[in-house]
Coordinates of C-alpha atoms and ligand atoms in Angstrom, one line a residue:
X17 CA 0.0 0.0 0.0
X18 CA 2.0 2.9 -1.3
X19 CA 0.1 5.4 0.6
X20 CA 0.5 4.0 4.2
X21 CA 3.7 5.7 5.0
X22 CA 5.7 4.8 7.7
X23 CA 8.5 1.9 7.4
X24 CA 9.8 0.4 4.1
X25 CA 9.8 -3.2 4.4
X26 CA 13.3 -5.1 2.7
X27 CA 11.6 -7.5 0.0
X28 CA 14.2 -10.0 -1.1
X29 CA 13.6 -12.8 0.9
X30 CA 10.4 -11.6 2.4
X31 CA 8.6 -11.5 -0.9
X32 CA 9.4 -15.2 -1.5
X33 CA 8.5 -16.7 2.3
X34 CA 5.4 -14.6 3.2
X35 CA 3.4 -17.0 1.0
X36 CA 4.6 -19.8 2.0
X37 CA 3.6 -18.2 5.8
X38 CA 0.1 -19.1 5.1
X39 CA -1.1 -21.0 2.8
X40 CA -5.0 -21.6 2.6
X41 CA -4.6 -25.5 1.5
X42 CA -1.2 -27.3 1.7
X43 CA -1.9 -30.4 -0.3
X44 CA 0.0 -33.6 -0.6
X45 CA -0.1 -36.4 -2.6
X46 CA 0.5 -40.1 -1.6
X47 CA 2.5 -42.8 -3.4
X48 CA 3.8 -41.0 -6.1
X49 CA 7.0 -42.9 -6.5
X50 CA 6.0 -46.6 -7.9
X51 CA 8.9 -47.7 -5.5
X52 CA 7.4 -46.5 -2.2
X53 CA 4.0 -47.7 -3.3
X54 CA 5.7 -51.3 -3.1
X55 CA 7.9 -51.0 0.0
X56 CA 4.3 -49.7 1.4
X57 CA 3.0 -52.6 0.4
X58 CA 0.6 -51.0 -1.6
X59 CA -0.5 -50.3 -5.5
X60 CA 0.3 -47.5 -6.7
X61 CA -2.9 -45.3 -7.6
X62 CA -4.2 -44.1 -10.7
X63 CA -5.0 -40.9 -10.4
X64 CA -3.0 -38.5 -8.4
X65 CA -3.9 -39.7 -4.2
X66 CA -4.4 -36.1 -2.1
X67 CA -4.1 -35.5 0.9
X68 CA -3.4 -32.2 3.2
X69 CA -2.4 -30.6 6.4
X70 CA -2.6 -27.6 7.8
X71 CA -0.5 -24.7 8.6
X72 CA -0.1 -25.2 11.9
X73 CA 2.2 -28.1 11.2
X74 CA 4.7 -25.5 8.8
X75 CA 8.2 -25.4 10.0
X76 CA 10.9 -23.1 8.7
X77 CA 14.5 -24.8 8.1
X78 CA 16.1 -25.0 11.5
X79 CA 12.8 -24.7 13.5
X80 CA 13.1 -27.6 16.5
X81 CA 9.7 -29.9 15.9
X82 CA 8.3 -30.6 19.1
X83 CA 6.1 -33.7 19.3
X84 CA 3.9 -34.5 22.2
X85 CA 4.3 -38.1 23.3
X86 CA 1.1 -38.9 22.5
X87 CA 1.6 -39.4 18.8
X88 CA 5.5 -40.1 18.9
X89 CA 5.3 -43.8 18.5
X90 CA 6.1 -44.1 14.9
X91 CA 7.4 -41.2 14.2
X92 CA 8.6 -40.8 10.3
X93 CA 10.3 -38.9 7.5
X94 CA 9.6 -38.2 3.7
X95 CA 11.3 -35.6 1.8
X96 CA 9.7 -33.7 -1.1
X97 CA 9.8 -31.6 -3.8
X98 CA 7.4 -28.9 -2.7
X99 CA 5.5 -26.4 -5.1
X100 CA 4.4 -22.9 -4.3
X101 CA 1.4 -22.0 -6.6
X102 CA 1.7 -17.8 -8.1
X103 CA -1.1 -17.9 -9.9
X104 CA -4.9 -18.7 -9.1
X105 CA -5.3 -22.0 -10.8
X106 CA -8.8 -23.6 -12.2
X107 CA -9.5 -26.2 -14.2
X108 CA -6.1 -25.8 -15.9
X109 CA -4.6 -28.2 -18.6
X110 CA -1.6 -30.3 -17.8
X111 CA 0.4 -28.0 -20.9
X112 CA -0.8 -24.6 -18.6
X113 CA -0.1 -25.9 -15.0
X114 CA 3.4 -24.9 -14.7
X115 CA 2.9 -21.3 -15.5
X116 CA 1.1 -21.4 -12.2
X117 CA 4.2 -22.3 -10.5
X118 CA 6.4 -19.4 -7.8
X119 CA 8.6 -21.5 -7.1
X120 CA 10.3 -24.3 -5.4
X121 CA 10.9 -25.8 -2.2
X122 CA 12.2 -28.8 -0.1
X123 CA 10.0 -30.4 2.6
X124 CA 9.6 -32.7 5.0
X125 CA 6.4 -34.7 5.0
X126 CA 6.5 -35.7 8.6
X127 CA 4.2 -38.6 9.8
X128 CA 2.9 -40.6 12.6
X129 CA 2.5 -43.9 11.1
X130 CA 0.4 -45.1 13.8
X131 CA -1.5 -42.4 13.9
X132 CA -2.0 -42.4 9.9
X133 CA -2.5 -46.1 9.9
X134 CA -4.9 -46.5 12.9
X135 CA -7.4 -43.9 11.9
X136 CA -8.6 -45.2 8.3
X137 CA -7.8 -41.7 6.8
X138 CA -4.6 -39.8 7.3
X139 CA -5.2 -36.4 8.9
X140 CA -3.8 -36.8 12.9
X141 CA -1.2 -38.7 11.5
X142 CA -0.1 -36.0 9.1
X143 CA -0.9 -32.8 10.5
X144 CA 0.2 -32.4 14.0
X145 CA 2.4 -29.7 15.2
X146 CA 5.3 -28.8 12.9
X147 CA 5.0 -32.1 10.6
X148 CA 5.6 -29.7 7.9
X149 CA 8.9 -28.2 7.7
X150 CA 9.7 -26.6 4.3
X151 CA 12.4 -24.0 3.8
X152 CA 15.1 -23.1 3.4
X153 CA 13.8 -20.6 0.5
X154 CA 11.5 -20.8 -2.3
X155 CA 13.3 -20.9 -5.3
X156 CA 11.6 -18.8 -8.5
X157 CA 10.4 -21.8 -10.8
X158 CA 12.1 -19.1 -13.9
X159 CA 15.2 -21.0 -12.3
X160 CA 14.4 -24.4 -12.0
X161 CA 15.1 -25.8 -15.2
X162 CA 13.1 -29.1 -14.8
X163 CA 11.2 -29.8 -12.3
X164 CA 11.4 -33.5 -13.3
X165 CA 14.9 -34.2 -12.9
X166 CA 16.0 -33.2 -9.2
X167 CA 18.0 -35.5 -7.1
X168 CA 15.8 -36.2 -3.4
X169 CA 18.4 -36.8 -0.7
X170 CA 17.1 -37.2 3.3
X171 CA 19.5 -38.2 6.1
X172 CA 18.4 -39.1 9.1
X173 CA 21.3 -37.8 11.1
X174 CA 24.5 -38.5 9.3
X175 CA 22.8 -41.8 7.4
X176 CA 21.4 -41.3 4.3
X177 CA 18.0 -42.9 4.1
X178 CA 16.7 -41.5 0.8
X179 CA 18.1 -41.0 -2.3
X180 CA 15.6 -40.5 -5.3
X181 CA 14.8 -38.3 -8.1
X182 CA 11.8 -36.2 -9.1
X183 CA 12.3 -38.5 -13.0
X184 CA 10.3 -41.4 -10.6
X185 CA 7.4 -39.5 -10.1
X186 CA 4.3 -41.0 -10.8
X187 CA 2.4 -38.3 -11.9
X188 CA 4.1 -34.9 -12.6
X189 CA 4.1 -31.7 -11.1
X190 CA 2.0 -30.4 -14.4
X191 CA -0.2 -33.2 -13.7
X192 CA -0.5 -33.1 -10.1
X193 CA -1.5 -29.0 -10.0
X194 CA -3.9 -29.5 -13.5
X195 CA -5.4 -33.0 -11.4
X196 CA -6.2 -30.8 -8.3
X197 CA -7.2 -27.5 -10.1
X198 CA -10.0 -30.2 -11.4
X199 CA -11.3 -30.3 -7.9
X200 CA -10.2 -27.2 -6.2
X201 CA -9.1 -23.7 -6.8
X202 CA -5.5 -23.4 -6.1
X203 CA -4.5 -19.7 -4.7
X204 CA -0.9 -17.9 -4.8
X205 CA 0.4 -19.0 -1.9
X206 CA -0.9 -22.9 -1.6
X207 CA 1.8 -25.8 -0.7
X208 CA 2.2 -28.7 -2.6
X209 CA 4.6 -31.7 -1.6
X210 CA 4.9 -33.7 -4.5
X211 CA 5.3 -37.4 -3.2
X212 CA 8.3 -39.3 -1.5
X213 CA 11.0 -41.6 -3.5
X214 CA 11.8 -45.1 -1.6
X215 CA 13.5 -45.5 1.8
X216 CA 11.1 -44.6 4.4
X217 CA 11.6 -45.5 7.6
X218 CA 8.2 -47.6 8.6
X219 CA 9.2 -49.9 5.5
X220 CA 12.6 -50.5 6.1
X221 CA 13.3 -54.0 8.0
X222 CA 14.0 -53.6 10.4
X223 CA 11.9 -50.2 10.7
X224 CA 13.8 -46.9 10.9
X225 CA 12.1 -44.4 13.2
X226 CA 12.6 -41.0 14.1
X227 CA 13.5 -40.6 17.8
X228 CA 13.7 -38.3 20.4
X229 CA 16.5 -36.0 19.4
X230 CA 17.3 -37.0 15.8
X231 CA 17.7 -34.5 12.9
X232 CA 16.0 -34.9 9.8
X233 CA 17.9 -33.3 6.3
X234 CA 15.9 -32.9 2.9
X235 CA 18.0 -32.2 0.3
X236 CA 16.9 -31.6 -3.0
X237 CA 19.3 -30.8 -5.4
X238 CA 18.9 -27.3 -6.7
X239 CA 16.3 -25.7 -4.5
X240 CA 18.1 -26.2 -0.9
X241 CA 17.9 -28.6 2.1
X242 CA 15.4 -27.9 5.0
X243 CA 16.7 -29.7 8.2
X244 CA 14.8 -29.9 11.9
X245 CA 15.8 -31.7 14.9
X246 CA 12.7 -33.5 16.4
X247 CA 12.1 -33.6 20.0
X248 CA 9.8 -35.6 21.9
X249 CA 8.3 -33.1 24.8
Ligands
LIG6 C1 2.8 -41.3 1.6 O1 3.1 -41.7 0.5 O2 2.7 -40.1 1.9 C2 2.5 -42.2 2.7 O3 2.4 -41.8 3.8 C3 2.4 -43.6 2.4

């Protein structure tokens, strides 16, 4: 607002986080990598599966998630490609979608398993407190080349855990944002996370869980790497 007076405000970095702040739907989308739809001992879906939190569980890169025992029992990770949408989106075409694409971020989709198994939907176990940590900055899609061809690295600690690329998706980012625009309007602002590659820790045998202290990394290769210890309080 030009006429308000008072104190200039720095853009840079603002102007590419405040959206992210609050988003009005953060959506996600399950089983996207064929691979993780085995190891989950599932198939892999034929349309685009979608799923959301809310922004209460947001995180910025660095932020300590605090989990209430409760819910800690299965505690694990799944790093993402996120999307930031610019433009309103409805009812757009697959060839379209991308122009309705900020920019890029990594994420952390953070889940209870017991919570997410137990409940025959996902919500509780996907939406608690700070089970979404994206950051470290949203990278302007004008310099992302392909969206489709990013390594997906997460360490759990100092191990590496998962190591996939965005080339595995099931369904694209195009696809994913023209699928949902099908159903509902996306805003400047919205979150989506994309889908995890392989290597999550409730599949792993033995199982690999996040516990009481451990720092989470997603890397993905080009847009940054969002990293949160997790503590159990
Ligand atoms: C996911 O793909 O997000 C699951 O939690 C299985």
């Amino acid at each position: 607002d030009g006429d308000a007076g008072g104190a200039t405000v720095p853009v840079g970095d603002l102007e590419l986080l405040a959206p992210v702040a609050n988003p009005s739907k953060i959506l996600c989308v399950g089983l996207n990598y064929l691979d993780h739809a085995d190891e989950s001992g599932v198939q892999a879906p034929a349309k685009p599966l979608l799923f959301a939190k809310f922004p209460n569980a947001l995180r910025a890169d660095g932020a300590v998630v605090e989990v209430p025992k409760d819910i800690s029992g299965e505690l694990d990770y799944e790093g993402e490609l996120a999307v930031v949408i610019g433009r309103r989106a409805s009812h757009v075409g697959r060839d379209e979608a991308l122009d309705h694409v900020l920019g890029y971020v990594a994420a952390n989709d953070l889940s209870a398993r017991d919570a997410q198994f137990s409940d025959g939907q996902w919500l509780r176990g996907k939406s608690a407190d700070g089970f979404c940590p994206v950051g470290p900055v949203v990278v302007p899609a004008e310099d992302v080349a392909d969206p489709q061809a990013l390594r997906i690295v997460t360490r759990l600690n100092d191990q590496v855990v998962q190591d996939g690329s965005t080339a595995e998706m099931i369904f694209s980012v195009a696809e994913i944002i023209s699928y949902a625009s099908h159903y509902m309007t996306l805003e400047p602002g919205d979150l989506i996370l994309t889908g995890t590659p392989p290597g999550v820790g409730f599949a792993r045998k033995p199982p690999l869980l996040v516990q009481n202290g451990d720092v989470v990394t997603v890397t993905v290769e080009g847009i940054g790497s969002v990293a949160n210890r997790v503590l159990v309080v």
